[in-house]
PDB file of C-alpha atoms in Angstrom:
ATOM      1  CA  MET A   1       3.413 193.314  -5.265  1.00  0.00           C
ATOM      2  CA  SER A   2       2.001 191.589  -2.217  1.00  0.00           C
ATOM      3  CA  THR A   3       0.816 188.012  -2.207  1.00  0.00           C
ATOM      4  CA  ALA A   4      -2.739 189.283  -1.987  1.00  0.00           C
ATOM      5  CA  ASP A   5      -2.201 191.239  -5.243  1.00  0.00           C
ATOM      6  CA  THR A   6      -0.768 188.247  -7.112  1.00  0.00           C
ATOM      7  CA  PRO A   7      -3.282 187.131  -9.736  1.00  0.00           C
ATOM      8  CA  PRO A   8      -4.384 183.481  -9.522  1.00  0.00           C
ATOM      9  CA  ALA A   9      -2.889 181.013 -11.969  1.00  0.00           C
ATOM     10  CA  PRO A  10      -4.968 180.553 -15.124  1.00  0.00           C
ATOM     11  CA  ALA A  11      -7.505 177.731 -14.901  1.00  0.00           C
ATOM     12  CA  GLY A  12      -5.777 175.805 -17.697  1.00  0.00           C
ATOM     13  CA  ARG A  13      -2.471 175.800 -15.827  1.00  0.00           C
ATOM     14  CA  ARG A  14      -4.173 174.748 -12.584  1.00  0.00           C
ATOM     15  CA  ARG A  15      -5.811 171.802 -14.369  1.00  0.00           C
ATOM     16  CA  SER A  16      -2.474 170.869 -15.904  1.00  0.00           C
ATOM     17  CA  ASP A  17      -0.823 170.955 -12.461  1.00  0.00           C
ATOM     18  CA  VAL A  18      -3.587 168.775 -11.009  1.00  0.00           C
ATOM     19  CA  ARG A  19      -3.185 166.200 -13.820  1.00  0.00           C
ATOM     20  CA  ARG A  20       0.597 166.197 -13.419  1.00  0.00           C
ATOM     21  CA  ASN A  21       0.332 165.679  -9.659  1.00  0.00           C
ATOM     22  CA  GLU A  22      -2.186 162.892 -10.157  1.00  0.00           C
ATOM     23  CA  ARG A  23       0.097 161.091 -12.650  1.00  0.00           C
ATOM     24  CA  LYS A  24       3.036 161.486 -10.273  1.00  0.00           C
ATOM     25  CA  LEU A  25       0.947 160.139  -7.404  1.00  0.00           C
ATOM     26  CA  LEU A  26      -0.315 157.134  -9.404  1.00  0.00           C
ATOM     27  CA  ASP A  27       3.178 156.276 -10.670  1.00  0.00           C
ATOM     28  CA  ALA A  28       4.448 156.434  -7.096  1.00  0.00           C
ATOM     29  CA  ALA A  29       1.574 154.341  -5.724  1.00  0.00           C
ATOM     30  CA  ALA A  30       2.137 151.695  -8.417  1.00  0.00           C
ATOM     31  CA  ALA A  31       5.851 151.478  -7.538  1.00  0.00           C
ATOM     32  CA  VAL A  32       5.078 151.212  -3.805  1.00  0.00           C
ATOM     33  CA  PHE A  33       2.426 148.547  -4.426  1.00  0.00           C
ATOM     34  CA  VAL A  34       4.980 146.436  -6.324  1.00  0.00           C
ATOM     35  CA  ARG A  35       7.435 146.710  -3.416  1.00  0.00           C
ATOM     36  CA  MET A  36       5.044 146.462  -0.468  1.00  0.00           C
ATOM     37  CA  GLY A  37       1.619 145.361  -1.701  1.00  0.00           C
ATOM     38  CA  ILE A  38      -1.596 147.374  -1.862  1.00  0.00           C
ATOM     39  CA  ASP A  39      -1.766 147.709   1.940  1.00  0.00           C
ATOM     40  CA  ALA A  40       1.367 149.886   1.924  1.00  0.00           C
ATOM     41  CA  PRO A  41       1.093 152.931   4.234  1.00  0.00           C
ATOM     42  CA  VAL A  42      -0.022 156.137   2.542  1.00  0.00           C
ATOM     43  CA  ARG A  43       3.079 157.865   3.963  1.00  0.00           C
ATOM     44  CA  GLU A  44       5.223 155.592   1.754  1.00  0.00           C
ATOM     45  CA  ILE A  45       3.317 156.719  -1.327  1.00  0.00           C
ATOM     46  CA  ALA A  46       3.632 160.346  -0.220  1.00  0.00           C
ATOM     47  CA  ALA A  47       7.397 159.955   0.228  1.00  0.00           C
ATOM     48  CA  GLU A  48       7.757 158.245  -3.164  1.00  0.00           C
ATOM     49  CA  SER A  49       5.743 160.922  -4.963  1.00  0.00           C
ATOM     50  CA  GLY A  50       7.084 163.961  -3.115  1.00  0.00           C
ATOM     51  CA  LEU A  51       3.493 165.051  -2.478  1.00  0.00           C
ATOM     52  CA  GLY A  52       1.752 165.557   0.854  1.00  0.00           C
ATOM     53  CA  MET A  53      -0.592 163.000   2.394  1.00  0.00           C
ATOM     54  CA  GLY A  54      -3.360 165.590   2.233  1.00  0.00           C
ATOM     55  CA  THR A  55      -2.978 165.724  -1.554  1.00  0.00           C
ATOM     56  CA  ILE A  56      -3.352 161.946  -1.759  1.00  0.00           C
ATOM     57  CA  TYR A  57      -6.520 161.919   0.357  1.00  0.00           C
ATOM     58  CA  ARG A  58      -7.926 164.867  -1.596  1.00  0.00           C
ATOM     59  CA  HIS A  59      -7.566 162.911  -4.862  1.00  0.00           C
ATOM     60  CA  PHE A  60      -8.434 159.480  -3.427  1.00  0.00           C
ATOM     61  CA  PRO A  61     -10.452 159.538  -0.182  1.00  0.00           C
ATOM     62  CA  THR A  62     -10.418 155.735   0.263  1.00  0.00           C
ATOM     63  CA  ARG A  63      -7.927 152.930  -0.313  1.00  0.00           C
ATOM     64  CA  ALA A  64     -10.313 151.393  -2.869  1.00  0.00           C
ATOM     65  CA  ASP A  65     -10.409 154.689  -4.817  1.00  0.00           C
ATOM     66  CA  LEU A  66      -6.602 154.709  -4.961  1.00  0.00           C
ATOM     67  CA  VAL A  67      -6.234 151.050  -5.958  1.00  0.00           C
ATOM     68  CA  VAL A  68      -8.815 151.332  -8.741  1.00  0.00           C
ATOM     69  CA  ALA A  69      -7.157 154.534 -10.014  1.00  0.00           C
ATOM     70  CA  VAL A  70      -3.719 152.860 -10.064  1.00  0.00           C
ATOM     71  CA  PHE A  71      -5.261 149.853 -11.833  1.00  0.00           C
ATOM     72  CA  ARG A  72      -6.730 152.090 -14.567  1.00  0.00           C
ATOM     73  CA  HIS A  73      -3.514 154.140 -14.825  1.00  0.00           C
ATOM     74  CA  GLN A  74      -1.408 151.006 -15.354  1.00  0.00           C
ATOM     75  CA  LEU A  75      -4.000 149.575 -17.727  1.00  0.00           C
ATOM     76  CA  ASP A  76      -3.864 152.709 -19.898  1.00  0.00           C
ATOM     77  CA  ALA A  77      -0.056 152.578 -19.961  1.00  0.00           C
ATOM     78  CA  LEU A  78      -0.018 148.903 -20.958  1.00  0.00           C
ATOM     79  CA  ALA A  79      -2.641 149.426 -23.647  1.00  0.00           C
ATOM     80  CA  ALA A  80      -0.537 152.212 -25.184  1.00  0.00           C
ATOM     81  CA  ALA A  81       2.929 150.727 -24.623  1.00  0.00           C
ATOM     82  CA  ALA A  82       3.034 148.602 -27.785  1.00  0.00           C
ATOM     83  CA  ASP A  83       2.404 151.686 -29.936  1.00  0.00           C
ATOM     84  CA  HIS A  84       5.594 153.463 -28.867  1.00  0.00           C
ATOM     85  CA  PRO A  85       8.563 151.039 -28.873  1.00  0.00           C
ATOM     86  CA  ALA A  86      12.104 152.407 -28.791  1.00  0.00           C
ATOM     87  CA  ALA A  87      13.601 152.482 -32.285  1.00  0.00           C
ATOM     88  CA  ALA A  88      16.540 150.228 -31.342  1.00  0.00           C
ATOM     89  CA  ASP A  89      14.428 147.536 -29.651  1.00  0.00           C
ATOM     90  CA  THR A  90      13.845 144.167 -31.273  1.00  0.00           C
ATOM     91  CA  PRO A  91      10.257 142.827 -31.200  1.00  0.00           C
ATOM     92  CA  TYR A  92      11.420 140.333 -28.541  1.00  0.00           C
ATOM     93  CA  GLU A  93      12.752 143.144 -26.324  1.00  0.00           C
ATOM     94  CA  VAL A  94       9.477 145.062 -26.724  1.00  0.00           C
ATOM     95  CA  LEU A  95       7.568 141.904 -25.737  1.00  0.00           C
ATOM     96  CA  ARG A  96       9.817 141.250 -22.731  1.00  0.00           C
ATOM     97  CA  ARG A  97       9.549 144.803 -21.414  1.00  0.00           C
ATOM     98  CA  TRP A  98       5.765 144.776 -21.823  1.00  0.00           C
ATOM     99  CA  VAL A  99       5.461 141.434 -20.022  1.00  0.00           C
ATOM    100  CA  HIS A 100       7.506 142.749 -17.077  1.00  0.00           C
ATOM    101  CA  GLN A 101       5.296 145.843 -16.940  1.00  0.00           C
ATOM    102  CA  PHE A 102       2.248 143.571 -17.069  1.00  0.00           C
ATOM    103  CA  ALA A 103       3.626 141.561 -14.121  1.00  0.00           C
ATOM    104  CA  ASP A 104       3.883 144.767 -12.063  1.00  0.00           C
ATOM    105  CA  PHE A 105       0.297 145.585 -13.024  1.00  0.00           C
ATOM    106  CA  LEU A 106      -0.841 142.178 -11.747  1.00  0.00           C
ATOM    107  CA  VAL A 107       0.287 143.118  -8.231  1.00  0.00           C
ATOM    108  CA  THR A 108      -2.370 145.846  -8.275  1.00  0.00           C
ATOM    109  CA  LYS A 109      -4.930 143.583  -9.936  1.00  0.00           C
ATOM    110  CA  HIS A 110      -4.438 140.840  -7.345  1.00  0.00           C
ATOM    111  CA  GLY A 111      -5.155 143.416  -4.638  1.00  0.00           C
ATOM    112  CA  LEU A 112      -8.326 144.685  -6.291  1.00  0.00           C
ATOM    113  CA  ALA A 113     -10.661 142.052  -4.854  1.00  0.00           C
ATOM    114  CA  GLU A 114      -9.512 142.856  -1.308  1.00  0.00           C
ATOM    115  CA  ALA A 115      -9.697 146.607  -1.874  1.00  0.00           C
ATOM    116  CA  LEU A 116     -13.199 146.446  -3.329  1.00  0.00           C
ATOM    117  CA  HIS A 117     -14.411 144.154  -0.495  1.00  0.00           C
ATOM    118  CA  SER A 118     -17.951 143.009  -1.366  1.00  0.00           C
ATOM    119  CA  ASP A 119     -18.178 144.795  -4.732  1.00  0.00           C
ATOM    120  CA  GLN A 120     -17.876 141.592  -6.779  1.00  0.00           C
ATOM    121  CA  ALA A 121     -19.657 143.115  -9.765  1.00  0.00           C
ATOM    122  CA  GLY A 122     -17.221 146.049  -9.795  1.00  0.00           C
ATOM    123  CA  PHE A 123     -14.249 143.687  -9.612  1.00  0.00           C
ATOM    124  CA  GLU A 124     -15.558 141.521 -12.448  1.00  0.00           C
ATOM    125  CA  ALA A 125     -16.189 144.570 -14.644  1.00  0.00           C
ATOM    126  CA  LEU A 126     -12.583 145.742 -14.145  1.00  0.00           C
ATOM    127  CA  HIS A 127     -11.266 142.235 -14.792  1.00  0.00           C
ATOM    128  CA  ASN A 128     -13.229 141.985 -18.044  1.00  0.00           C
ATOM    129  CA  GLU A 129     -12.017 145.435 -19.114  1.00  0.00           C
ATOM    130  CA  PHE A 130      -8.383 144.458 -18.555  1.00  0.00           C
ATOM    131  CA  VAL A 131      -8.730 141.240 -20.601  1.00  0.00           C
ATOM    132  CA  GLU A 132     -10.563 142.983 -23.444  1.00  0.00           C
ATOM    133  CA  ARG A 133      -8.000 145.785 -23.679  1.00  0.00           C
ATOM    134  CA  LEU A 134      -4.762 143.901 -23.089  1.00  0.00           C
ATOM    135  CA  LEU A 135      -5.281 140.579 -24.850  1.00  0.00           C
ATOM    136  CA  PRO A 136      -5.156 142.186 -28.339  1.00  0.00           C
ATOM    137  CA  VAL A 137      -1.998 144.098 -27.342  1.00  0.00           C
ATOM    138  CA  LEU A 138      -0.243 140.922 -26.180  1.00  0.00           C
ATOM    139  CA  ASP A 139      -1.400 139.103 -29.324  1.00  0.00           C
ATOM    140  CA  GLN A 140       0.096 141.893 -31.451  1.00  0.00           C
ATOM    141  CA  LEU A 141       3.417 141.718 -29.576  1.00  0.00           C
ATOM    142  CA  LEU A 142       3.632 137.920 -29.824  1.00  0.00           C
ATOM    143  CA  LYS A 143       2.908 137.995 -33.562  1.00  0.00           C
ATOM    144  CA  ALA A 144       5.488 140.728 -34.181  1.00  0.00           C
ATOM    145  CA  SER A 145       8.144 138.761 -32.274  1.00  0.00           C
ATOM    146  CA  ALA A 146       7.265 135.542 -34.124  1.00  0.00           C
ATOM    147  CA  SER A 147       7.292 137.296 -37.517  1.00  0.00           C
ATOM    148  CA  ALA A 148      10.790 138.616 -36.769  1.00  0.00           C
ATOM    149  CA  GLY A 149      11.933 135.055 -36.027  1.00  0.00           C
ATOM    150  CA  CYS A 150      12.534 135.793 -32.341  1.00  0.00           C
ATOM    151  CA  THR A 151       9.922 133.511 -30.797  1.00  0.00           C
ATOM    152  CA  ARG A 152       7.682 130.572 -31.629  1.00  0.00           C
ATOM    153  CA  ALA A 153       4.532 131.278 -33.616  1.00  0.00           C
ATOM    154  CA  ASP A 154       2.288 128.672 -31.965  1.00  0.00           C
ATOM    155  CA  VAL A 155       1.616 130.522 -28.692  1.00  0.00           C
ATOM    156  CA  ARG A 156      -1.887 131.844 -27.997  1.00  0.00           C
ATOM    157  CA  ALA A 157      -1.969 135.217 -26.275  1.00  0.00           C
ATOM    158  CA  TYR A 158      -4.626 134.027 -23.816  1.00  0.00           C
ATOM    159  CA  ASP A 159      -2.561 130.998 -22.749  1.00  0.00           C
ATOM    160  CA  PHE A 160       0.531 133.156 -22.340  1.00  0.00           C
ATOM    161  CA  MET A 161      -1.375 135.756 -20.292  1.00  0.00           C
ATOM    162  CA  LEU A 162      -2.668 133.031 -17.967  1.00  0.00           C
ATOM    163  CA  GLY A 163       0.854 131.635 -17.626  1.00  0.00           C
ATOM    164  CA  ILE A 164       2.234 135.031 -16.591  1.00  0.00           C
ATOM    165  CA  GLY A 165      -0.615 135.496 -14.127  1.00  0.00           C
ATOM    166  CA  ASN A 166       0.017 132.116 -12.516  1.00  0.00           C
ATOM    167  CA  LEU A 167       3.740 132.827 -12.193  1.00  0.00           C
ATOM    168  CA  CYS A 168       2.945 136.062 -10.348  1.00  0.00           C
ATOM    169  CA  ILE A 169       0.757 134.421  -7.701  1.00  0.00           C
ATOM    170  CA  GLY A 170       3.774 133.285  -5.645  1.00  0.00           C
ATOM    171  CA  VAL A 171       4.703 136.899  -4.889  1.00  0.00           C
ATOM    172  CA  GLU A 172       1.914 137.051  -2.306  1.00  0.00           C
ATOM    173  CA  THR A 173       3.029 133.864  -0.526  1.00  0.00           C
ATOM    174  CA  PHE A 174       6.827 133.721  -0.634  1.00  0.00           C
ATOM    175  CA  PRO A 175       8.800 136.854   0.322  1.00  0.00           C
ATOM    176  CA  ASP A 176      11.861 135.836  -1.719  1.00  0.00           C
ATOM    177  CA  TYR A 177       9.875 134.803  -4.805  1.00  0.00           C
ATOM    178  CA  GLN A 178      11.167 136.572  -7.930  1.00  0.00           C
ATOM    179  CA  ALA A 179       8.373 136.640 -10.477  1.00  0.00           C
ATOM    180  CA  ARG A 180      10.429 138.392 -13.148  1.00  0.00           C
ATOM    181  CA  ARG A 181      13.034 135.623 -13.114  1.00  0.00           C
ATOM    182  CA  MET A 182      10.300 133.033 -13.576  1.00  0.00           C
ATOM    183  CA  ILE A 183       8.763 135.075 -16.386  1.00  0.00           C
ATOM    184  CA  ASP A 184      12.156 135.329 -18.110  1.00  0.00           C
ATOM    185  CA  LEU A 185      12.380 131.523 -17.979  1.00  0.00           C
ATOM    186  CA  LEU A 186       8.957 131.354 -19.613  1.00  0.00           C
ATOM    187  CA  LEU A 187      10.057 133.825 -22.278  1.00  0.00           C
ATOM    188  CA  ALA A 188      13.247 131.843 -22.872  1.00  0.00           C
ATOM    189  CA  GLY A 189      11.040 128.832 -23.600  1.00  0.00           C
ATOM    190  CA  LEU A 190       9.393 130.822 -26.406  1.00  0.00           C
ATOM    191  CA  ALA A 191      12.641 131.870 -28.030  1.00  0.00           C
ATOM    192  CA  ARG A 192      13.672 130.230 -31.276  1.00  0.00           C
ATOM    193  CA  THR A 193      17.083 128.562 -31.154  1.00  0.00           C
ATOM    194  CA  SER A 194      17.685 129.272 -34.826  1.00  0.00           C
ATOM    195  CA  PRO A 195      16.446 131.932 -37.264  1.00  0.00           C
ATOM    196  CA  ALA A 196      13.060 131.327 -38.840  1.00  0.00           C
ATOM    197  CA  PRO A 197      13.306 129.909 -42.378  1.00  0.00           C
ATOM    198  CA  SER A 198      12.875 132.539 -45.069  1.00  0.00           C
TER     199      SER A 198
END
């Protein structure tokens, strides 16, 4: 059978391929943003994803389109992460992994204002969405860790979120700044030195 005689792929499979490529592209862009910032060359994202630059521009014609899509992709992952912990993980380990993932997300968030240029209203709407969706998740994780006797119970999720955000700001200024190490120090300050009383 010639290529011309080959029937086209069913529409459902084509849509599935498009979604898979988009997820692969967004995962790759997020990883590149963490390493190089949101101004990273598109060719780096293409190399990371294994997809062509034309595919990237077809999905996301502008840098702002790509940054907002990565922001929403990471936001969805963070919002769902607490619902699917590994069976062997302690509540503290689930909290720590989520906080590290949140720190990676903040790299994209910090670049949003620049990517959106003068769209202050758009930036504020995305900021409000991230707080509304993620604050309850962090509160749930902190309470689970405290209930298991892993961490202190007197920490407000909002205060902790602000603390993480402030620790991540140095990434943009100091090339050798290691935000995750600073966040682990913050987490160590939450840990209980002895089991919670029964």
